PDB file of C-alpha atoms in Angstrom:
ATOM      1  CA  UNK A   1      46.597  -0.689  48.601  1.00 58.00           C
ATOM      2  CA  UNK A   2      47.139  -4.097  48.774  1.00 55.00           C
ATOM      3  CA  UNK A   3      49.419  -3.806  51.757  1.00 55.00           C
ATOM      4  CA  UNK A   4      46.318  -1.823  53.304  1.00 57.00           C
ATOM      5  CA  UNK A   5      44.185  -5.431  52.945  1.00 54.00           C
ATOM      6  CA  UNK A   6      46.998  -7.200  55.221  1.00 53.00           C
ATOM      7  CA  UNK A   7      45.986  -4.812  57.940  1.00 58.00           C
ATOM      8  CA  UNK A   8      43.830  -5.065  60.702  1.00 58.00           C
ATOM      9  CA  UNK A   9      40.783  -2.038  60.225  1.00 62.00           C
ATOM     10  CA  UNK A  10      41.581  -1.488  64.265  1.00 63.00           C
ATOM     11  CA  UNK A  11      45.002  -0.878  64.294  1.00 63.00           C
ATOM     12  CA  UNK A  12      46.529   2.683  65.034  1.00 72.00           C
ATOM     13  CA  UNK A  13      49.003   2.417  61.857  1.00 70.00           C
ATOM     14  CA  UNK A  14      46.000   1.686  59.779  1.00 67.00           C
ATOM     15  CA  UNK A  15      44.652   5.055  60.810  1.00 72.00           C
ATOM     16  CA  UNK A  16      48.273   7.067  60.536  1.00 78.00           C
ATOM     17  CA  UNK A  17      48.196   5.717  57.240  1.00 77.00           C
ATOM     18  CA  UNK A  18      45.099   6.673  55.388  1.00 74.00           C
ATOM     19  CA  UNK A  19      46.005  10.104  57.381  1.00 80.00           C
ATOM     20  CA  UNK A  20      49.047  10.152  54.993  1.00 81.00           C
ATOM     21  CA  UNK A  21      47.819   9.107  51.942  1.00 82.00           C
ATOM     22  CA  UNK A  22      45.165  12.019  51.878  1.00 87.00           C
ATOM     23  CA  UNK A  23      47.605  14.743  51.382  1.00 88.00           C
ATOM     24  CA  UNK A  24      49.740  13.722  48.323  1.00 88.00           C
ATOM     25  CA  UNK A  25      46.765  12.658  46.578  1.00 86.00           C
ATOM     26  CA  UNK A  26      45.015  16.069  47.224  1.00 89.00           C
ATOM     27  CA  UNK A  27      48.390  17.839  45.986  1.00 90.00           C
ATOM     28  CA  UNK A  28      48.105  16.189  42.821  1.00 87.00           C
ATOM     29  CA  UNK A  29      44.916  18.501  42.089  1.00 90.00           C
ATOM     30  CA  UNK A  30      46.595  21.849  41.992  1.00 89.00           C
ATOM     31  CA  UNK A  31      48.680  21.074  38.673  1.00 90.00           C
ATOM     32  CA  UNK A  32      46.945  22.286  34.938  1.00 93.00           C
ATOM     33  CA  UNK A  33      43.441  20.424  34.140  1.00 93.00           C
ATOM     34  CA  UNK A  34      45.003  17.312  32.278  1.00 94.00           C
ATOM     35  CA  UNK A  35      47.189  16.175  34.981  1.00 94.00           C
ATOM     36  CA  UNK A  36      44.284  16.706  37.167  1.00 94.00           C
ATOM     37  CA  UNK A  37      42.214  14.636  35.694  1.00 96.00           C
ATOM     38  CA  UNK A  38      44.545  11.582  35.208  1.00 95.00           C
ATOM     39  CA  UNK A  39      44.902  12.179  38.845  1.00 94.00           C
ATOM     40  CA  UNK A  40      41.313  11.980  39.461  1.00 96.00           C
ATOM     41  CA  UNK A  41      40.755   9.058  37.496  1.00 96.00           C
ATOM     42  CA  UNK A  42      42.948   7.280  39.981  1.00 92.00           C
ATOM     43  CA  UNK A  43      41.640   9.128  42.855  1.00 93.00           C
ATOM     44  CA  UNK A  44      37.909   7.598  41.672  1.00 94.00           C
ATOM     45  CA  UNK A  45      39.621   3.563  41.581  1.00 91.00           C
ATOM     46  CA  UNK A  46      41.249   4.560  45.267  1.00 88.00           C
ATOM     47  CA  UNK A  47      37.812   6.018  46.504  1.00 90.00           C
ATOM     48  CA  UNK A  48      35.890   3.041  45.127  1.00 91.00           C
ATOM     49  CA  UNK A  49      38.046   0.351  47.212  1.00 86.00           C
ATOM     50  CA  UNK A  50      39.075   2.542  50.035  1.00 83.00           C
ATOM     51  CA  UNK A  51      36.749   5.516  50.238  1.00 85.00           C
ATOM     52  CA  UNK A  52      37.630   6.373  54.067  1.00 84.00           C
ATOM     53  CA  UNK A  53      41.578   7.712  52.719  1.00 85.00           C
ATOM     54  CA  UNK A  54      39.445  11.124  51.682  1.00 86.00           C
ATOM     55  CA  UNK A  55      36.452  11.505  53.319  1.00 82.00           C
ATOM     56  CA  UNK A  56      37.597  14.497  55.205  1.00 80.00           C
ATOM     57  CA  UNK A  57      38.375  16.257  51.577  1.00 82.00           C
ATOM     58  CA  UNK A  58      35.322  16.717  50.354  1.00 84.00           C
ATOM     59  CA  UNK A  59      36.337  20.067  49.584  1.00 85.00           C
ATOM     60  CA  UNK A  60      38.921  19.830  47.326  1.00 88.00           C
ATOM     61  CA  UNK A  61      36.675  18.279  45.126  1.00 90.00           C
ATOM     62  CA  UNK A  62      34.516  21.237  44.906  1.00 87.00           C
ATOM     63  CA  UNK A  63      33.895  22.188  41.119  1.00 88.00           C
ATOM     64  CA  UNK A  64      35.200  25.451  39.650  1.00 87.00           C
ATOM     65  CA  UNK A  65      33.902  27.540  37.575  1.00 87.00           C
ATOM     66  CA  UNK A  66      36.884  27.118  34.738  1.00 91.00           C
ATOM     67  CA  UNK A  67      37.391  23.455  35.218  1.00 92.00           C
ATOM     68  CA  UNK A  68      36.963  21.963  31.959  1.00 94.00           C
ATOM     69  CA  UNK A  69      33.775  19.760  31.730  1.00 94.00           C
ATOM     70  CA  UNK A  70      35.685  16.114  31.863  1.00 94.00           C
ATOM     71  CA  UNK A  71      37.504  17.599  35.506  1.00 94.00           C
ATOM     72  CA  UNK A  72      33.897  18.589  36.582  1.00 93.00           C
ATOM     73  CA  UNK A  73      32.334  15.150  35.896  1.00 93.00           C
ATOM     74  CA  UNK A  74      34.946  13.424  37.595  1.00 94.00           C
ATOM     75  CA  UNK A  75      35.268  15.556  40.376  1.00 92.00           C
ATOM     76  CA  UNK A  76      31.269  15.648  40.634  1.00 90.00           C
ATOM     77  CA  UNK A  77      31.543  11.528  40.386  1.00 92.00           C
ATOM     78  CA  UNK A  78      34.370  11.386  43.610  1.00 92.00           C
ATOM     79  CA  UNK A  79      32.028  13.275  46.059  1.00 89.00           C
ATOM     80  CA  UNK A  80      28.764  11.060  45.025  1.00 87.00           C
ATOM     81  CA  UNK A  81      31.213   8.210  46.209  1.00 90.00           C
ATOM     82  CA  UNK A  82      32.447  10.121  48.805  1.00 88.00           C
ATOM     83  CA  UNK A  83      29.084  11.243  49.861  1.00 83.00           C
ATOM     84  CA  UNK A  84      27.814   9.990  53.693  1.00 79.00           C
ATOM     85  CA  UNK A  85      25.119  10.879  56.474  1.00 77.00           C
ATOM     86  CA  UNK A  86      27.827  13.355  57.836  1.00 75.00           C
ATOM     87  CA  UNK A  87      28.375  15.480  55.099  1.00 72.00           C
ATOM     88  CA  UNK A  88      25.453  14.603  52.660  1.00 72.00           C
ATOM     89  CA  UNK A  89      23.822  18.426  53.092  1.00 71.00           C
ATOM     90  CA  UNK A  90      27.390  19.609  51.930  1.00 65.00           C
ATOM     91  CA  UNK A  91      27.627  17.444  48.852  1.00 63.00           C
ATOM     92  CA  UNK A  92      24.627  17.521  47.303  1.00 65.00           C
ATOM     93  CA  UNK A  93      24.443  21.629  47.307  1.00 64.00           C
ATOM     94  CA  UNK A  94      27.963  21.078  45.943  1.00 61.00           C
ATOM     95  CA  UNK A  95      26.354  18.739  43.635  1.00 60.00           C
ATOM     96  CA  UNK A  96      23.406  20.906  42.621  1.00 64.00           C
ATOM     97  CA  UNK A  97      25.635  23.781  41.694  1.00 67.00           C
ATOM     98  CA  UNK A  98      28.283  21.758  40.093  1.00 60.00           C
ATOM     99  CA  UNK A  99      25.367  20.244  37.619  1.00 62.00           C
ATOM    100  CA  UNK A 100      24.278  23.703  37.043  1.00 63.00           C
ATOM    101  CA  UNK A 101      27.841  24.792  36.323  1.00 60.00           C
ATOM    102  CA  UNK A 102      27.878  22.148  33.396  1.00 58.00           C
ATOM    103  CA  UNK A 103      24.033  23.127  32.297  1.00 60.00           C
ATOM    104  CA  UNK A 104      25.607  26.454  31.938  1.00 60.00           C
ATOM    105  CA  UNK A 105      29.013  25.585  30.197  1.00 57.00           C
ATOM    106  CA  UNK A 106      26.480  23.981  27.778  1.00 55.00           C
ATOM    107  CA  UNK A 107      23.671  25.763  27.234  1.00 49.00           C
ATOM    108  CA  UNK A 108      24.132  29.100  28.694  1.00 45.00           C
ATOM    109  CA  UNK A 109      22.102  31.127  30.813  1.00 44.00           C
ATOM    110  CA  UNK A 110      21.890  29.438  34.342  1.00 42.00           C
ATOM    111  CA  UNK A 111      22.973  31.754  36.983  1.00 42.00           C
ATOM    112  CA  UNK A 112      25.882  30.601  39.317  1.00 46.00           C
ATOM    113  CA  UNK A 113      25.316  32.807  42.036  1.00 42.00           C
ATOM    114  CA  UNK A 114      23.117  30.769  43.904  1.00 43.00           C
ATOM    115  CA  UNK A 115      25.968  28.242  44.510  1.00 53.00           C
ATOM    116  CA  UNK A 116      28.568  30.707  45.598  1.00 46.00           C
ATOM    117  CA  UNK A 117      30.662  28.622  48.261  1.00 44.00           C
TER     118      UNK A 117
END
């Protein structure tokens, strides 16, 4: 990250960089719901300095039905920071039905089949 500052925004290793930081930190998100969300607590600190390394990856940050509650926040917390004119219809449905996912995991009752993906 801090190497990233030293660069100039313009230059074509810039780009080829952020285009390979994307795909270990979206790797990290496949392992068992702790590890995940140590992983995205550092995904949130990368996304707050340097939010352009995933904004193609929205998706991966799409909430699951099982995902504990503390993965959902998170997760829910990356794509409001990840959130932009170009994909702002995407997150916020995302959003909607992620809420709803934790209204139901606490209260019961709200149906999740107006958010199927």
């Amino acid at each position: 990250m801090k190497f990233m500052e030293m660069l100039s925004k313009d230059l074509d290793y810039y780009g080829t960089l952020l285009k390979k930081l994307a795909p270990p930190l979206v790797t990290l998100l496949s392992a068992e719901p702790e590890l995940q969300y140590v992983a995205l607590r550092n995904i949130n600190l990368i996304v707050q300095k340097r939010p352009e390394i995933l904004k193609h990856e929205m998706k991966v940050f799409f909430v699951k039905y099982n995902d504990p509650i503390y993965v959902k926040l998170e997760k829910l917390d990356i794509m409001i920071r990840l959130a932009s004119q170009a994909n702002i219809a995407q997150a916020s449905r995302v959003w909607w039905c992620g809420a709803q996912a934790l209204v139901s995991d606490n209260f019961l009752g709200v149906s999740r089949s107006a958010c199927s993906l």
